[in-house]
């Protein structure tokens, strides 16, 4: 591990380095890490900004959308000036404005069955900040097949959820919790049901915190637990998530061996919902 920091880096990260659990070693781990943020929206915005601010060395951002006025109520990486421009470029510029010392890789494309394995394999940790079930299941499947840790967050209305899935290191996968996507129309989307903007900021920031913990190997992982937040009631609770021995993705009799089942859904455009 290269512990050679410049004077500016030592000054920039001094509040990290002061922490006994982080120190120079933890900061060097952050610098060496490669994290992929899928979706540059309400969750992806705080993720990209906090990961860049924290000094995560390489941050990939996947999104094929452009910034719209209705995004600005919650997607804090974007501004009025970036309306009409790709979200990847806007988020990369915002992250770089905070910390020019990190590398931001823009993937201005939709994540599909054809490109997911190559994209995800190129990173250590993947954050799901997507707004539809088809991409959410694609990300979850690709992460298990590529043995990558997935930090998953979701929001709807006044509620948020968060967990870490890394069955290659123990614990359940996303499909242990949700074996199949819900039928179309069962779970409303944020564009149908709404979301309080700040709720996305909280869950995205919690995701960023879990990513930093996973990189540095500190604290208690959320693997095997689901954090549920009810913002109206101001109540957090944690639910245990057991591994499903019959899971089609991570179980011993797994039937999902590639992404071929996603070939149609992910080419057909966005899915219908945003909650996990
Ligand atoms: Zn599983």
Coordinates of C-alpha atoms and ligand atoms in Angstrom, one line a residue:
X1 CA 0.0 0.0 0.0
X2 CA 1.4 3.4 -1.1
X3 CA 1.3 5.7 1.9
X4 CA 3.0 8.5 0.1
X5 CA 0.7 11.5 0.4
X6 CA 1.4 15.0 -0.9
X7 CA 1.2 17.9 1.6
X8 CA -2.1 19.0 0.0
X9 CA -3.5 15.5 0.4
X10 CA -2.5 15.4 4.0
X11 CA -4.3 18.7 4.6
X12 CA -7.4 17.7 2.5
X13 CA -7.8 14.4 4.3
X14 CA -6.6 15.4 7.8
X15 CA -10.0 14.8 9.4
X16 CA -10.0 11.3 8.1
X17 CA -6.4 10.6 9.0
X18 CA -7.1 11.7 12.5
X19 CA -9.6 8.9 12.9
X20 CA -7.9 5.9 14.5
X21 CA -10.0 3.5 12.4
X22 CA -9.0 5.3 9.1
X23 CA -5.5 6.8 9.5
X24 CA -3.0 6.9 6.6
X25 CA -3.7 3.2 5.8
X26 CA -7.4 3.7 5.4
X27 CA -6.9 6.8 3.3
X28 CA -4.5 4.9 1.1
X29 CA -7.1 2.1 0.7
X30 CA -9.7 4.8 -0.4
X31 CA -7.2 6.2 -2.9
X32 CA -6.6 2.7 -4.4
X33 CA -10.3 1.8 -4.6
X34 CA -12.5 1.7 -7.7
X35 CA -16.2 2.3 -7.1
X36 CA -19.0 2.2 -9.7
X37 CA -22.1 4.3 -9.2
X38 CA -25.0 3.1 -11.2
X39 CA -27.4 6.0 -11.8
X40 CA -26.5 9.7 -11.3
X41 CA -29.8 10.7 -9.8
X42 CA -31.1 11.2 -6.3
X43 CA -28.9 8.5 -4.7
X44 CA -26.1 8.8 -7.2
X45 CA -25.6 12.5 -6.6
X46 CA -24.6 12.3 -2.9
X47 CA -22.8 9.1 -3.6
X48 CA -20.6 10.7 -6.3
X49 CA -20.0 13.8 -4.3
X50 CA -19.1 12.1 -1.0
X51 CA -17.0 9.4 -2.6
X52 CA -15.0 12.1 -4.5
X53 CA -14.7 14.2 -1.4
X54 CA -13.5 11.2 0.6
X55 CA -10.7 10.6 -1.9
X56 CA -11.9 7.3 -3.5
X57 CA -9.3 7.1 -6.3
X58 CA -11.5 6.0 -9.2
X59 CA -15.2 6.6 -9.4
X60 CA -17.2 5.3 -12.4
X61 CA -20.7 6.8 -13.1
X62 CA -23.2 5.1 -15.3
X63 CA -26.2 6.9 -16.6
X64 CA -27.7 7.6 -20.1
X65 CA -30.1 10.4 -19.1
X66 CA -29.8 14.2 -19.4
X67 CA -30.5 16.6 -16.6
X68 CA -34.1 17.9 -16.4
X69 CA -35.7 20.7 -14.3
X70 CA -37.7 18.1 -12.3
X71 CA -34.4 16.4 -11.2
X72 CA -33.2 19.4 -9.3
X73 CA -35.6 18.9 -6.4
X74 CA -33.3 16.1 -5.1
X75 CA -30.4 15.4 -7.5
X76 CA -27.9 17.7 -5.9
X77 CA -25.0 17.0 -8.2
X78 CA -26.8 18.9 -11.0
X79 CA -27.6 22.6 -11.4
X80 CA -29.7 24.9 -13.6
X81 CA -26.6 25.3 -15.8
X82 CA -26.5 21.6 -16.6
X83 CA -30.1 21.1 -17.7
X84 CA -30.0 19.3 -21.1
X85 CA -26.5 18.0 -20.6
X86 CA -25.7 14.3 -19.8
X87 CA -26.0 13.5 -16.1
X88 CA -22.6 11.7 -16.2
X89 CA -20.9 14.9 -17.3
X90 CA -22.8 17.0 -14.8
X91 CA -22.1 14.7 -11.9
X92 CA -18.4 14.3 -12.9
X93 CA -17.9 18.1 -13.1
X94 CA -19.5 18.5 -9.6
X95 CA -17.4 15.8 -8.1
X96 CA -14.2 17.1 -9.7
X97 CA -15.0 20.7 -8.5
X98 CA -14.8 19.3 -5.0
X99 CA -11.8 17.0 -5.5
X100 CA -9.7 17.3 -8.8
X101 CA -7.4 14.6 -7.4
X102 CA -9.7 11.7 -8.1
X103 CA -10.4 10.1 -11.4
X104 CA -14.1 10.1 -12.6
X105 CA -14.9 7.8 -15.4
X106 CA -18.1 8.7 -17.3
X107 CA -20.1 5.8 -18.7
X108 CA -22.8 7.7 -20.6
X109 CA -24.8 4.6 -21.5
X110 CA -27.6 2.4 -20.2
X111 CA -26.4 -0.6 -18.3
X112 CA -27.5 -3.7 -20.3
X113 CA -27.1 -7.4 -20.3
X114 CA -24.5 -6.9 -23.0
X115 CA -22.2 -4.5 -21.1
X116 CA -22.9 -5.1 -17.4
X117 CA -20.3 -7.8 -16.8
X118 CA -17.4 -5.9 -18.4
X119 CA -18.4 -2.7 -16.7
X120 CA -19.0 -4.1 -13.2
X121 CA -15.9 -6.4 -13.3
X122 CA -13.7 -3.3 -13.8
X123 CA -14.6 -2.0 -10.3
X124 CA -14.3 -3.3 -6.7
X125 CA -17.6 -2.1 -5.3
X126 CA -20.9 -1.2 -7.0
X127 CA -23.5 1.2 -5.7
X128 CA -27.1 0.8 -7.0
X129 CA -28.8 4.1 -7.3
X130 CA -31.1 3.2 -10.1
X131 CA -34.8 4.0 -10.4
X132 CA -36.2 0.8 -12.0
X133 CA -36.5 -2.9 -11.2
X134 CA -35.1 -4.2 -14.5
X135 CA -31.7 -2.4 -13.9
X136 CA -31.8 -3.2 -10.2
X137 CA -32.0 -7.0 -10.9
X138 CA -29.4 -6.7 -13.7
X139 CA -27.0 -5.0 -11.3
X140 CA -27.7 -7.5 -8.5
X141 CA -27.2 -10.5 -10.8
X142 CA -24.0 -9.1 -12.4
X143 CA -22.5 -8.3 -9.0
X144 CA -23.0 -11.9 -7.8
X145 CA -21.7 -13.4 -11.1
X146 CA -18.6 -11.1 -11.0
X147 CA -18.1 -11.5 -7.2
X148 CA -18.4 -7.8 -6.5
X149 CA -19.9 -6.2 -3.4
X150 CA -23.1 -4.3 -4.0
X151 CA -24.2 -1.4 -1.8
X152 CA -27.9 -1.1 -2.5
X153 CA -30.2 1.8 -1.7
X154 CA -33.8 2.6 -2.6
X155 CA -36.3 5.4 -1.8
X156 CA -40.0 6.0 -2.4
X157 CA -42.2 8.8 -0.9
X158 CA -40.9 9.2 2.7
X159 CA -39.2 5.8 3.0
X160 CA -35.7 4.5 2.4
X161 CA -33.9 1.2 2.5
X162 CA -30.3 0.2 2.5
X163 CA -28.3 -3.0 2.5
X164 CA -25.0 -4.6 1.4
X165 CA -24.9 -7.7 -0.7
X166 CA -21.7 -9.7 -0.9
X167 CA -22.5 -13.5 -0.9
X168 CA -18.9 -14.2 -2.2
X169 CA -17.8 -13.1 1.3
X170 CA -20.8 -14.5 3.1
X171 CA -24.4 -13.3 3.6
X172 CA -27.3 -13.1 1.3
X173 CA -27.7 -11.6 -2.2
X174 CA -30.4 -9.3 -3.5
X175 CA -32.4 -12.2 -4.8
X176 CA -32.4 -13.9 -1.4
X177 CA -34.5 -10.9 -0.4
X178 CA -36.5 -10.5 -3.6
X179 CA -36.4 -13.6 -5.8
X180 CA -38.1 -12.0 -8.7
X181 CA -39.1 -8.4 -9.9
X182 CA -42.6 -7.5 -8.9
X183 CA -45.3 -7.6 -11.6
X184 CA -45.4 -4.3 -13.6
X185 CA -47.6 -1.7 -12.0
X186 CA -47.6 -3.3 -8.5
X187 CA -45.0 -0.9 -7.0
X188 CA -45.3 2.7 -8.1
X189 CA -42.4 4.7 -9.3
X190 CA -41.0 7.9 -7.8
X191 CA -42.4 9.8 -10.9
X192 CA -45.8 8.3 -10.1
X193 CA -45.8 8.4 -6.3
X194 CA -43.3 11.1 -5.5
X195 CA -40.3 11.2 -3.1
X196 CA -39.2 13.8 -0.6
X197 CA -36.0 15.1 -2.0
X198 CA -34.0 15.0 1.2
X199 CA -34.8 11.4 1.7
X200 CA -32.7 10.5 -1.3
X201 CA -29.9 12.5 0.1
X202 CA -30.0 10.6 3.4
X203 CA -30.0 7.2 1.8
X204 CA -27.4 8.1 -0.8
X205 CA -25.2 9.4 2.0
X206 CA -25.7 6.3 4.0
X207 CA -24.7 4.3 0.9
X208 CA -21.5 6.3 0.6
X209 CA -20.7 5.7 4.3
X210 CA -21.2 1.9 3.8
X211 CA -18.9 2.0 0.7
X212 CA -16.2 3.7 2.6
X213 CA -16.5 1.2 5.5
X214 CA -16.4 -1.8 3.0
X215 CA -13.3 -0.4 1.3
X216 CA -11.4 0.1 4.6
X217 CA -12.9 -3.0 6.3
X218 CA -14.0 -1.1 9.4
X219 CA -17.1 -1.3 11.6
X220 CA -20.0 -3.7 11.2
X221 CA -21.0 -4.4 7.6
X222 CA -24.7 -4.1 6.6
X223 CA -24.3 -7.5 4.8
X224 CA -27.1 -9.7 6.2
X225 CA -29.1 -6.7 7.5
X226 CA -31.6 -4.4 5.9
X227 CA -31.8 -0.8 7.2
X228 CA -35.3 0.7 6.9
X229 CA -36.0 4.3 7.4
X230 CA -39.4 5.9 7.9
X231 CA -38.7 9.6 7.5
X232 CA -42.3 10.7 8.6
X233 CA -42.0 8.8 11.8
X234 CA -38.3 9.6 12.2
X235 CA -37.6 6.0 12.8
X236 CA -34.7 3.7 11.7
X237 CA -34.9 0.0 12.2
X238 CA -32.6 -2.9 11.1
X239 CA -34.0 -6.2 9.9
X240 CA -32.0 -9.4 9.7
X241 CA -31.6 -10.8 6.2
X242 CA -30.9 -14.5 6.1
X243 CA -29.4 -16.2 3.1
X244 CA -31.9 -18.3 1.1
X245 CA -30.5 -21.8 0.7
X246 CA -32.7 -22.2 -2.4
X247 CA -31.7 -18.9 -4.0
X248 CA -31.6 -19.1 -7.8
X249 CA -28.6 -16.7 -7.9
X250 CA -26.3 -17.5 -5.0
X251 CA -27.6 -20.9 -3.7
X252 CA -25.8 -24.2 -4.2
X253 CA -28.4 -25.1 -6.9
X254 CA -28.2 -21.7 -8.6
X255 CA -29.9 -21.6 -12.0
X256 CA -28.9 -18.0 -12.9
X257 CA -25.5 -18.5 -14.5
X258 CA -25.4 -15.5 -16.8
X259 CA -27.3 -12.4 -17.8
X260 CA -29.2 -13.9 -20.7
X261 CA -32.6 -13.5 -19.0
X262 CA -32.0 -9.8 -19.0
X263 CA -31.4 -9.4 -22.7
X264 CA -35.0 -8.4 -23.5
X265 CA -35.9 -6.3 -20.5
X266 CA -32.9 -4.1 -20.4
X267 CA -33.0 -3.3 -24.1
X268 CA -36.7 -2.4 -23.9
X269 CA -36.2 0.8 -22.0
X270 CA -36.7 1.8 -18.4
X271 CA -38.7 -0.4 -16.0
X272 CA -41.5 0.8 -13.8
X273 CA -40.4 1.3 -10.3
X274 CA -37.8 2.6 -8.0
X275 CA -38.1 1.0 -4.6
X276 CA -36.3 -2.2 -3.5
Ligands
LIG1 ZN1 -29.1 -15.3 -3.0

